[in-house]
XYZ file of N, CA and C in Angstrom:
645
model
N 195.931 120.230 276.937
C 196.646 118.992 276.613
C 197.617 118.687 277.736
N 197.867 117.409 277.854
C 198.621 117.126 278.856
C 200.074 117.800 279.017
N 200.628 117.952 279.706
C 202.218 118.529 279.617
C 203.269 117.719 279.134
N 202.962 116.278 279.530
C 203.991 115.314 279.394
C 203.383 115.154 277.590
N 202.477 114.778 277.302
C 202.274 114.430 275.819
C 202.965 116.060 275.025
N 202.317 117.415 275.625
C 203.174 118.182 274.575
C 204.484 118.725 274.667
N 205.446 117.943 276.124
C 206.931 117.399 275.986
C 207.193 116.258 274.756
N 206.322 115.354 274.770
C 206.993 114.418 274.057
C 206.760 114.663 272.341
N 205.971 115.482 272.065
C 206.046 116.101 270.697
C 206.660 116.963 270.588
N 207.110 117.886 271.495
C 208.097 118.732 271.261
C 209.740 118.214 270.971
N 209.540 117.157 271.949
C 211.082 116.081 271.594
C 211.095 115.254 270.542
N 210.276 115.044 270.002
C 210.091 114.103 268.743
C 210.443 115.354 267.246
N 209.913 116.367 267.578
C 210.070 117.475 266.470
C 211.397 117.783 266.984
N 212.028 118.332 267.870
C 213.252 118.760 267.993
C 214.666 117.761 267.221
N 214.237 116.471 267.973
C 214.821 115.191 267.002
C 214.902 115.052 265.520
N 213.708 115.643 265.270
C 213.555 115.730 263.206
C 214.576 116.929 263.336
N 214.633 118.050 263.576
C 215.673 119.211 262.975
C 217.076 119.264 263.360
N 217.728 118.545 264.728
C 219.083 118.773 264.785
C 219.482 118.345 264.407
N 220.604 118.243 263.408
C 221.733 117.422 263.160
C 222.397 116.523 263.681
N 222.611 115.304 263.477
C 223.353 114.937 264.902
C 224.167 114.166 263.938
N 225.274 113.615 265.140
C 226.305 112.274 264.517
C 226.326 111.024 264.769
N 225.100 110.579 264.459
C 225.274 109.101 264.689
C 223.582 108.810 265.651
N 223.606 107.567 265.904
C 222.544 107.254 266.682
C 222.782 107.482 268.124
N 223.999 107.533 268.686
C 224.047 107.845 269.921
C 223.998 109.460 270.699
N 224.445 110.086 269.216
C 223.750 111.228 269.349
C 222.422 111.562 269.509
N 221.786 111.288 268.652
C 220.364 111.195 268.931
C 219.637 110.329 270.241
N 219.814 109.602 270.172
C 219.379 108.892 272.091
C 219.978 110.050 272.562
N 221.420 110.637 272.986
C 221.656 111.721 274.012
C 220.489 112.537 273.846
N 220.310 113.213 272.515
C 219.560 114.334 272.224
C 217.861 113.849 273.207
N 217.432 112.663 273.143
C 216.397 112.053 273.632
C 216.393 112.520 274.674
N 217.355 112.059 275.505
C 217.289 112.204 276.994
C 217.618 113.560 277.519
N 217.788 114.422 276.580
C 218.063 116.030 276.973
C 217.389 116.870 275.808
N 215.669 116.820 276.018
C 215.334 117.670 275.123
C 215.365 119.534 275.694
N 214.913 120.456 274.976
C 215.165 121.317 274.948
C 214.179 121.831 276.087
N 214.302 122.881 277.277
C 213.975 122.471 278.756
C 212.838 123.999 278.185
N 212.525 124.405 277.323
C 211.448 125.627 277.346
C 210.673 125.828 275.563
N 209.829 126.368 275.336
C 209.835 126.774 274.094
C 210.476 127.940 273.476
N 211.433 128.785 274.441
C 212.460 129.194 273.713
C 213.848 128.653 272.914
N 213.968 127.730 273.679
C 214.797 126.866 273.274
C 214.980 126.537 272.199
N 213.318 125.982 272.369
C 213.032 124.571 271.655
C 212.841 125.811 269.854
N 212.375 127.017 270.449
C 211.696 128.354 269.262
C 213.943 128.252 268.454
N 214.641 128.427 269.125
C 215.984 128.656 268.459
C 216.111 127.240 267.642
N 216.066 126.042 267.831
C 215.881 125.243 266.928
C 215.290 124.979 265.941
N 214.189 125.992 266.034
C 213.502 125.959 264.600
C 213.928 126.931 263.436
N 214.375 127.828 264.146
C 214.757 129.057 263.411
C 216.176 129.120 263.549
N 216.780 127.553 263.437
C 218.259 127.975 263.678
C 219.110 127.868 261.732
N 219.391 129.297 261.725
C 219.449 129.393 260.234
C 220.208 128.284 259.352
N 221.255 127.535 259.902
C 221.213 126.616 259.287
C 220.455 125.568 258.917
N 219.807 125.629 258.906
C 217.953 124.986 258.767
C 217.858 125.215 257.147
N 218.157 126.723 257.384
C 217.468 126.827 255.493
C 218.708 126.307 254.447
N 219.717 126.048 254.551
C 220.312 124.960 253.632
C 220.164 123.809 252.761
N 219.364 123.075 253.945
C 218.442 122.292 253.384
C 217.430 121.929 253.733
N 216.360 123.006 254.188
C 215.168 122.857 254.131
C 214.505 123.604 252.743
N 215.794 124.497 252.366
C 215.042 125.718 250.903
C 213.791 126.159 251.041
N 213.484 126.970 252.193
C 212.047 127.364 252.387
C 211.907 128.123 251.658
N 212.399 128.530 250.812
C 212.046 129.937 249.440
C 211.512 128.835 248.389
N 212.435 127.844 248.495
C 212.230 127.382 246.928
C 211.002 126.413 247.337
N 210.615 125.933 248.736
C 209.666 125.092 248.611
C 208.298 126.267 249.039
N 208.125 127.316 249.283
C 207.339 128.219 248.771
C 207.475 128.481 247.192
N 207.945 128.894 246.460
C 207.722 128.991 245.529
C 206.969 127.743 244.303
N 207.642 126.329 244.539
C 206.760 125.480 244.357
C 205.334 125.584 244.664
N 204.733 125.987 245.988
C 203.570 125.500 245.925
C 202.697 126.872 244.947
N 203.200 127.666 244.449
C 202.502 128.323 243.612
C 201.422 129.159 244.352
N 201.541 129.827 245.587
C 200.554 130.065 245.881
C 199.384 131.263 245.583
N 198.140 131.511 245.556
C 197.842 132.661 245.293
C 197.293 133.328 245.702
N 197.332 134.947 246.023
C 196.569 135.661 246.735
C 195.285 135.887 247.147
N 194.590 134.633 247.066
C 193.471 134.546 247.344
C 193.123 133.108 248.124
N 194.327 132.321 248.146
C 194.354 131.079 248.740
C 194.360 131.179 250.209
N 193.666 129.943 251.396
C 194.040 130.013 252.694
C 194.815 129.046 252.755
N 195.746 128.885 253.413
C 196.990 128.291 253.968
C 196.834 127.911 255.173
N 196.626 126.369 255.430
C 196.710 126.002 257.163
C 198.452 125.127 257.155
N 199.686 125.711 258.491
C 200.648 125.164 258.646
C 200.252 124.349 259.931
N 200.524 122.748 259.594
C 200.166 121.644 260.596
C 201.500 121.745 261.266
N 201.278 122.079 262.523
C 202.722 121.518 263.086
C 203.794 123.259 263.262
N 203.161 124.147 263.119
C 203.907 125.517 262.320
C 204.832 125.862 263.207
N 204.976 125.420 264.830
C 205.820 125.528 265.706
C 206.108 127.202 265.845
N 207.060 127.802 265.496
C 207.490 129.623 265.445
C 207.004 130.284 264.465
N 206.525 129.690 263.133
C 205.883 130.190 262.105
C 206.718 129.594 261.338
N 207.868 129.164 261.153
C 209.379 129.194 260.310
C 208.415 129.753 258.582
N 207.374 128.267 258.154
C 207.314 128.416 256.695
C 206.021 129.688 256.893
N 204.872 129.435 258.268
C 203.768 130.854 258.003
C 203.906 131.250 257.463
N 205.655 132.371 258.107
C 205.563 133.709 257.735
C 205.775 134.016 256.362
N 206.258 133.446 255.589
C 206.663 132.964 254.712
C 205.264 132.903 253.175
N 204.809 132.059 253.836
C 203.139 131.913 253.007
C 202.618 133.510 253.166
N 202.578 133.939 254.025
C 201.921 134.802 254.502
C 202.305 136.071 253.278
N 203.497 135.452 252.876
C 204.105 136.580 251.980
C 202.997 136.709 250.376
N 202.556 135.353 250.581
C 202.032 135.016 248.996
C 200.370 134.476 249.002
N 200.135 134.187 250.030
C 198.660 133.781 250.603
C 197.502 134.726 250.728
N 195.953 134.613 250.827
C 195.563 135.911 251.123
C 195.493 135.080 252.709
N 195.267 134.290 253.035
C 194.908 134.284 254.502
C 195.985 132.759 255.193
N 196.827 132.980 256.084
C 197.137 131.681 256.688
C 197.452 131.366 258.137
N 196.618 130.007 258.649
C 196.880 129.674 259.901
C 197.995 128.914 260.362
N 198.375 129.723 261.302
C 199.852 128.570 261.584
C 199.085 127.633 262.841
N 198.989 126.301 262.558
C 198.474 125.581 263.722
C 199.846 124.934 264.516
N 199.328 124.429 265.714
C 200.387 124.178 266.596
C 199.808 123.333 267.839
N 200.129 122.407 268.185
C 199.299 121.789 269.901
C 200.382 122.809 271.206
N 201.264 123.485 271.279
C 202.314 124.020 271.832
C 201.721 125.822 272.145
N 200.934 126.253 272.948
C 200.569 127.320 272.997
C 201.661 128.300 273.210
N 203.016 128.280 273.958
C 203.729 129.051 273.929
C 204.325 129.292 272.596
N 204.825 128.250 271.579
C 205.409 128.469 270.614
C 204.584 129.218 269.719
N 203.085 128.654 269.502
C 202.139 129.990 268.803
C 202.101 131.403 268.971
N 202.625 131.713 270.732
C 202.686 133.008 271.206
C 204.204 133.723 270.692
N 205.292 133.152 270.340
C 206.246 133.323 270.021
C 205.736 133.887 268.382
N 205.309 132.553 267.698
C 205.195 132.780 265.864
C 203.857 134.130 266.128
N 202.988 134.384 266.807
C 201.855 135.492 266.296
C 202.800 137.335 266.676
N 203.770 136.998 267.169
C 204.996 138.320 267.750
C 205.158 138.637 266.407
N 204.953 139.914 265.800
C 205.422 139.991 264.560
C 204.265 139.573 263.435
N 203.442 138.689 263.777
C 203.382 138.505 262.517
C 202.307 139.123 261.628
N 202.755 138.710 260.278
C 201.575 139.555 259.415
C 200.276 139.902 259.858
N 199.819 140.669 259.083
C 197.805 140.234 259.380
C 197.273 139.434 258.884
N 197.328 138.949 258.176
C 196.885 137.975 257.529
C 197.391 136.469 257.892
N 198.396 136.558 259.286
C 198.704 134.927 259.711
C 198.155 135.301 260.995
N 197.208 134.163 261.197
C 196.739 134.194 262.952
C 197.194 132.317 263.148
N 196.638 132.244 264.615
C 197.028 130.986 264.858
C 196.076 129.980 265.919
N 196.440 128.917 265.517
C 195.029 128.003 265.785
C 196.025 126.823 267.111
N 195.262 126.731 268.200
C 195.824 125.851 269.134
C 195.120 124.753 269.126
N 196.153 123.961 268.326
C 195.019 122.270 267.873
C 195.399 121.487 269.016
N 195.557 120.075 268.823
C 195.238 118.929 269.880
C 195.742 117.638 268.653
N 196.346 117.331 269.485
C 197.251 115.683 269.200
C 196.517 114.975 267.890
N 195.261 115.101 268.196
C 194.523 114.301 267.492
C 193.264 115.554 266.250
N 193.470 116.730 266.593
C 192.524 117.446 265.411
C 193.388 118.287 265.586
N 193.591 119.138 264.430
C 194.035 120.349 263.541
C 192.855 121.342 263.985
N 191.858 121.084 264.636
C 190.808 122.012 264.651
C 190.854 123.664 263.423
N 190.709 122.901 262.415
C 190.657 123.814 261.108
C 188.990 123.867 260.700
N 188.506 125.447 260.022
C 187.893 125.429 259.531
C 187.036 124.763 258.612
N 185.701 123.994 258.950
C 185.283 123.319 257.686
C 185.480 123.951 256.061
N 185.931 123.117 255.466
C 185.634 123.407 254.054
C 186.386 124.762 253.523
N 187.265 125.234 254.573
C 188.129 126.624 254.806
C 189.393 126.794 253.789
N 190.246 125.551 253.470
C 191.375 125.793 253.216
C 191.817 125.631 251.763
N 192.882 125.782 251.039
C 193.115 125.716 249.767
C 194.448 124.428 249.960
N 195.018 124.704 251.247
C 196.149 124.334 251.288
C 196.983 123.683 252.592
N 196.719 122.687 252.683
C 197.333 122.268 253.649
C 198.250 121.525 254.261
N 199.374 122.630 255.117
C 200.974 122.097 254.658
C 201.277 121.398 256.484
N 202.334 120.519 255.759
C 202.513 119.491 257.159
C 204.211 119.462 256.356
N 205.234 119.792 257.281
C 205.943 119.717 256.886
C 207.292 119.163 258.424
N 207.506 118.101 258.155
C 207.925 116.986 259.081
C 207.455 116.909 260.267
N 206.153 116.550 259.885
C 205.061 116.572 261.342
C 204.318 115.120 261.688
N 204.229 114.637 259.968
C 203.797 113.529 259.578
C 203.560 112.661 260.306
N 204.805 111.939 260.372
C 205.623 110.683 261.284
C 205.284 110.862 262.817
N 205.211 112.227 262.775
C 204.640 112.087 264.660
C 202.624 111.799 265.155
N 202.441 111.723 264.241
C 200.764 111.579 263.757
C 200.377 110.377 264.607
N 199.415 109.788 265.668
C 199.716 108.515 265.564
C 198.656 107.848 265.164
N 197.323 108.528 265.012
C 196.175 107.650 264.207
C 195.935 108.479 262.907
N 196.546 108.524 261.761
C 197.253 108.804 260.920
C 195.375 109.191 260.420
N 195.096 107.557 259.746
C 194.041 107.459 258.722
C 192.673 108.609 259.454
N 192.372 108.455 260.718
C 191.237 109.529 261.535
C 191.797 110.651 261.390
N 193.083 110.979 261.100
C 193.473 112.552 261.268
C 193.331 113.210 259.562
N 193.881 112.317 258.776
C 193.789 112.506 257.489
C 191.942 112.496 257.122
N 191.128 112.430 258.126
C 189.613 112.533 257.304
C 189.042 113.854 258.121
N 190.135 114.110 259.230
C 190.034 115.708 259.394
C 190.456 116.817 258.571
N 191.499 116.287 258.221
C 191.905 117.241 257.218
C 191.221 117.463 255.789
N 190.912 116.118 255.153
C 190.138 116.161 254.423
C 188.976 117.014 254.658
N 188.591 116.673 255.482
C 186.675 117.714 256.054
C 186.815 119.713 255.926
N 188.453 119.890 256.241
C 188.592 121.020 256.054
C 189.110 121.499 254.958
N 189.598 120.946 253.886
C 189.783 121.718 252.269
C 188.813 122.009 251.584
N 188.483 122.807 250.827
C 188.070 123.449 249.751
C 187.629 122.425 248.547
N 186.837 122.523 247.895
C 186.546 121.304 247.198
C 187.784 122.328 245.920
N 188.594 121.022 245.647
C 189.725 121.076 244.776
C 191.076 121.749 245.482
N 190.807 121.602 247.154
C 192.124 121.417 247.533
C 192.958 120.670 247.808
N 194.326 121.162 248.131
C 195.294 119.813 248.355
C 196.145 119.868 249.737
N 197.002 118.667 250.126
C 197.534 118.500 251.559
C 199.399 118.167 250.941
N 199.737 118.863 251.493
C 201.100 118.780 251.311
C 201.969 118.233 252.118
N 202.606 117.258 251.762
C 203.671 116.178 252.715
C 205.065 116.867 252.597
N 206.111 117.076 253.349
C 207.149 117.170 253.360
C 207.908 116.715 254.553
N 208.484 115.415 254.101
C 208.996 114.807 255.112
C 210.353 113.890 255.043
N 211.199 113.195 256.146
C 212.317 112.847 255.908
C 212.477 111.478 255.282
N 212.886 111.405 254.466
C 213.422 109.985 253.357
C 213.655 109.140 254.792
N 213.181 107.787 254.626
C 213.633 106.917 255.565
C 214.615 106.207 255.367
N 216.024 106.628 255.627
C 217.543 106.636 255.767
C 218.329 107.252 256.671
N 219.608 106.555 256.855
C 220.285 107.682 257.695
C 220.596 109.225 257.182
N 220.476 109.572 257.311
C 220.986 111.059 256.958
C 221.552 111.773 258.028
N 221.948 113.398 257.553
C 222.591 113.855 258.324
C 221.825 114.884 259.494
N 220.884 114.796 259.162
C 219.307 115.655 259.577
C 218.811 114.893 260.187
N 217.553 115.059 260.800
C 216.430 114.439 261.682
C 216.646 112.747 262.086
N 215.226 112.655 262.566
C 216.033 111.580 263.186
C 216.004 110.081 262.754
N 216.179 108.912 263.507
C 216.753 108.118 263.257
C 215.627 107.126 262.192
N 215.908 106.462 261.222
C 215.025 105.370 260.094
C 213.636 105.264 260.846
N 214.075 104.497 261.748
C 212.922 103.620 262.617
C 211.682 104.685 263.128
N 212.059 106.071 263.526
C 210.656 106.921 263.595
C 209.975 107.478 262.001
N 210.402 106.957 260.909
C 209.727 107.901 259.697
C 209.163 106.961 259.102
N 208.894 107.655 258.151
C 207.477 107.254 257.151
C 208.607 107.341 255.572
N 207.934 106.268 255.348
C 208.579 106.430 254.201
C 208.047 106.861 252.723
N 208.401 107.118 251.789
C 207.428 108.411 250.920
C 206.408 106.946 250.326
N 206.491 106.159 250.215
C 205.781 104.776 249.682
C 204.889 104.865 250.557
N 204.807 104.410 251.777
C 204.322 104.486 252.922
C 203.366 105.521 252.791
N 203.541 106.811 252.807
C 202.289 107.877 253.190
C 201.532 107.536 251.506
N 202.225 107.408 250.140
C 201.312 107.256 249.125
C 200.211 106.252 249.655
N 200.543 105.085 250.303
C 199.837 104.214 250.303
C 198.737 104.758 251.354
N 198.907 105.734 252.666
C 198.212 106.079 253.203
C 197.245 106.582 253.141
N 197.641 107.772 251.901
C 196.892 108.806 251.248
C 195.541 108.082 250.730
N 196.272 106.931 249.629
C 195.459 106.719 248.890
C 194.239 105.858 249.631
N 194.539 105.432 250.640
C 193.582 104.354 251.438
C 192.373 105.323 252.097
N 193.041 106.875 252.484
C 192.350 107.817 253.156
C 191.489 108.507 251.858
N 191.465 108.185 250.638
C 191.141 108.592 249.567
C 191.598 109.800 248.758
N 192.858 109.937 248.356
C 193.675 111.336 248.112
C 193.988 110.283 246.633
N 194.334 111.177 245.747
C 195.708 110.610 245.128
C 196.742 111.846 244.888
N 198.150 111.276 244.845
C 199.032 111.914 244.363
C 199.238 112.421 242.790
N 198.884 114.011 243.245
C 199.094 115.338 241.534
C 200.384 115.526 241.687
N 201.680 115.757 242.402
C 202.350 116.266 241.967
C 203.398 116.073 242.804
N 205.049 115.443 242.639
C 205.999 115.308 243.592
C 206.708 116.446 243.246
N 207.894 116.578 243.987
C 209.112 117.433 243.518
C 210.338 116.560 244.289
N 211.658 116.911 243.820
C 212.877 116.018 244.316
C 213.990 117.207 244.714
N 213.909 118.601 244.930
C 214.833 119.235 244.878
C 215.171 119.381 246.505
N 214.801 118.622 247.267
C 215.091 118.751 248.580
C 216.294 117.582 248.900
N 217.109 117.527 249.672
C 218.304 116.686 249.395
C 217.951 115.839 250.687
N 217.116 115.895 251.658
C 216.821 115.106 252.675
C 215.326 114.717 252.799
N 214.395 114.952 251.861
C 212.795 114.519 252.240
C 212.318 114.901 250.644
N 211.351 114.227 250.818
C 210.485 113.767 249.901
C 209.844 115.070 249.971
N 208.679 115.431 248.467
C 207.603 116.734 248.832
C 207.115 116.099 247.692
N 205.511 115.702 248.333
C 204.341 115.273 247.825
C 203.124 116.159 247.802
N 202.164 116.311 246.659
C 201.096 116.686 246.823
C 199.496 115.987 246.610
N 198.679 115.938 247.276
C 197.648 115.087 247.129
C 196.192 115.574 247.250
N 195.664 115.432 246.351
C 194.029 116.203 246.234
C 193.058 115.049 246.385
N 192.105 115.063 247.202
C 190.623 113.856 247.523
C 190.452 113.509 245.668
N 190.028 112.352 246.323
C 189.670 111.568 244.592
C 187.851 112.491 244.426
């Protein structure tokens, strides 16, 4: 993949997790993204993260079970992998960022390996998965409806795709209105890509968490 395209997803994801104050924060943050994937690896795993991201409690929602595969779209260091990995029998952390995959496979379980996708495919197993989590990756998607009939091609007949992403508002998290999706917005996506929505949850204080199974 090009260098400059997997700079500019790396700055677009870095933008969803820092905090900032204001919009001019964020433009600074623009023009000074994080100069390595170590860097960019401490921003993901920077523990104030789990405050309000609740990666326990949004694992525990998805109910998972030891016999389920788990693909993470977007999995960057592993943050939620390792995590699944705890409750999954098998999960891929995908990523377009080959160093950051080399960072998340350091450590990790046996049962988490990792898949080096491309802008435009997840390159996931046909018909492989139980579960497939995208968690503020969404919004950086840019032919949304072709990517969503990849994903589709790779679940399990009676699996589902999991959205978790930022409410389109200011907040004190990620970044600014004008790059997100709004939770209306991806329903309507879903459903056009042929999904419908089984199941929301609201206990996240900055993003929406949707679940959606093929009609």
């Amino acid at each position: 993949m090009p260098t400059r395209s997997r700079s500019l997803l790396r700055l677009a994801a870095a933008v969803s997790l820092l905090p900032v104050a204001g919009l001019n924060a964020q433009v600074q943050h623009q023009h000074h993204p994080p100069q390595s994937s170590g860097e960019y690896a401490k921003v993901l795993e920077d523990p104030t993260r789990d405050a309000w991201q609740k990666p326990h409690e949004v694992v525990m929602a998805l109910e998972l079970k030891a016999s389920d595969t788990v693909a993470d779209i977007g999995a960057g260091t592993g943050y939620f992998s390792r995590r699944f990995a705890n409750h999954a029998g098998k999960v891929y952390a995908v990523d377009i960022d080959r160093d950051l995959l080399a960072l998340a496979a350091k450590g990790a379980p046996a049962n988490m390996s990792t898949i080096l996708a491309q802008p435009d495919d997840p390159k996931l197993p046909a018909a492989g998965i139980d579960t497939i989590f995208l968690c503020d990756v969404l919004h950086h998607i840019s032919d949304r409806p072709a990517y969503y009939g990849k994903l589709r091609g790779a679940l399990k007949p009676g699996g589902r795709i999991v959205i978790v992403d930022f409410y389109k508002k200011e907040l004190p998290v990620g970044p600014p209105p004008a790059m997100k999706l709004s939770d209306d917005e991806v329903k309507k996506e879903f459903a056009a890509a042929g999904f419908r929505l089984v199941k929301s949850h609201d206990f996240l204080p900055h993003q929406y968490f949707l679940v959606f199974q093929a009609r």
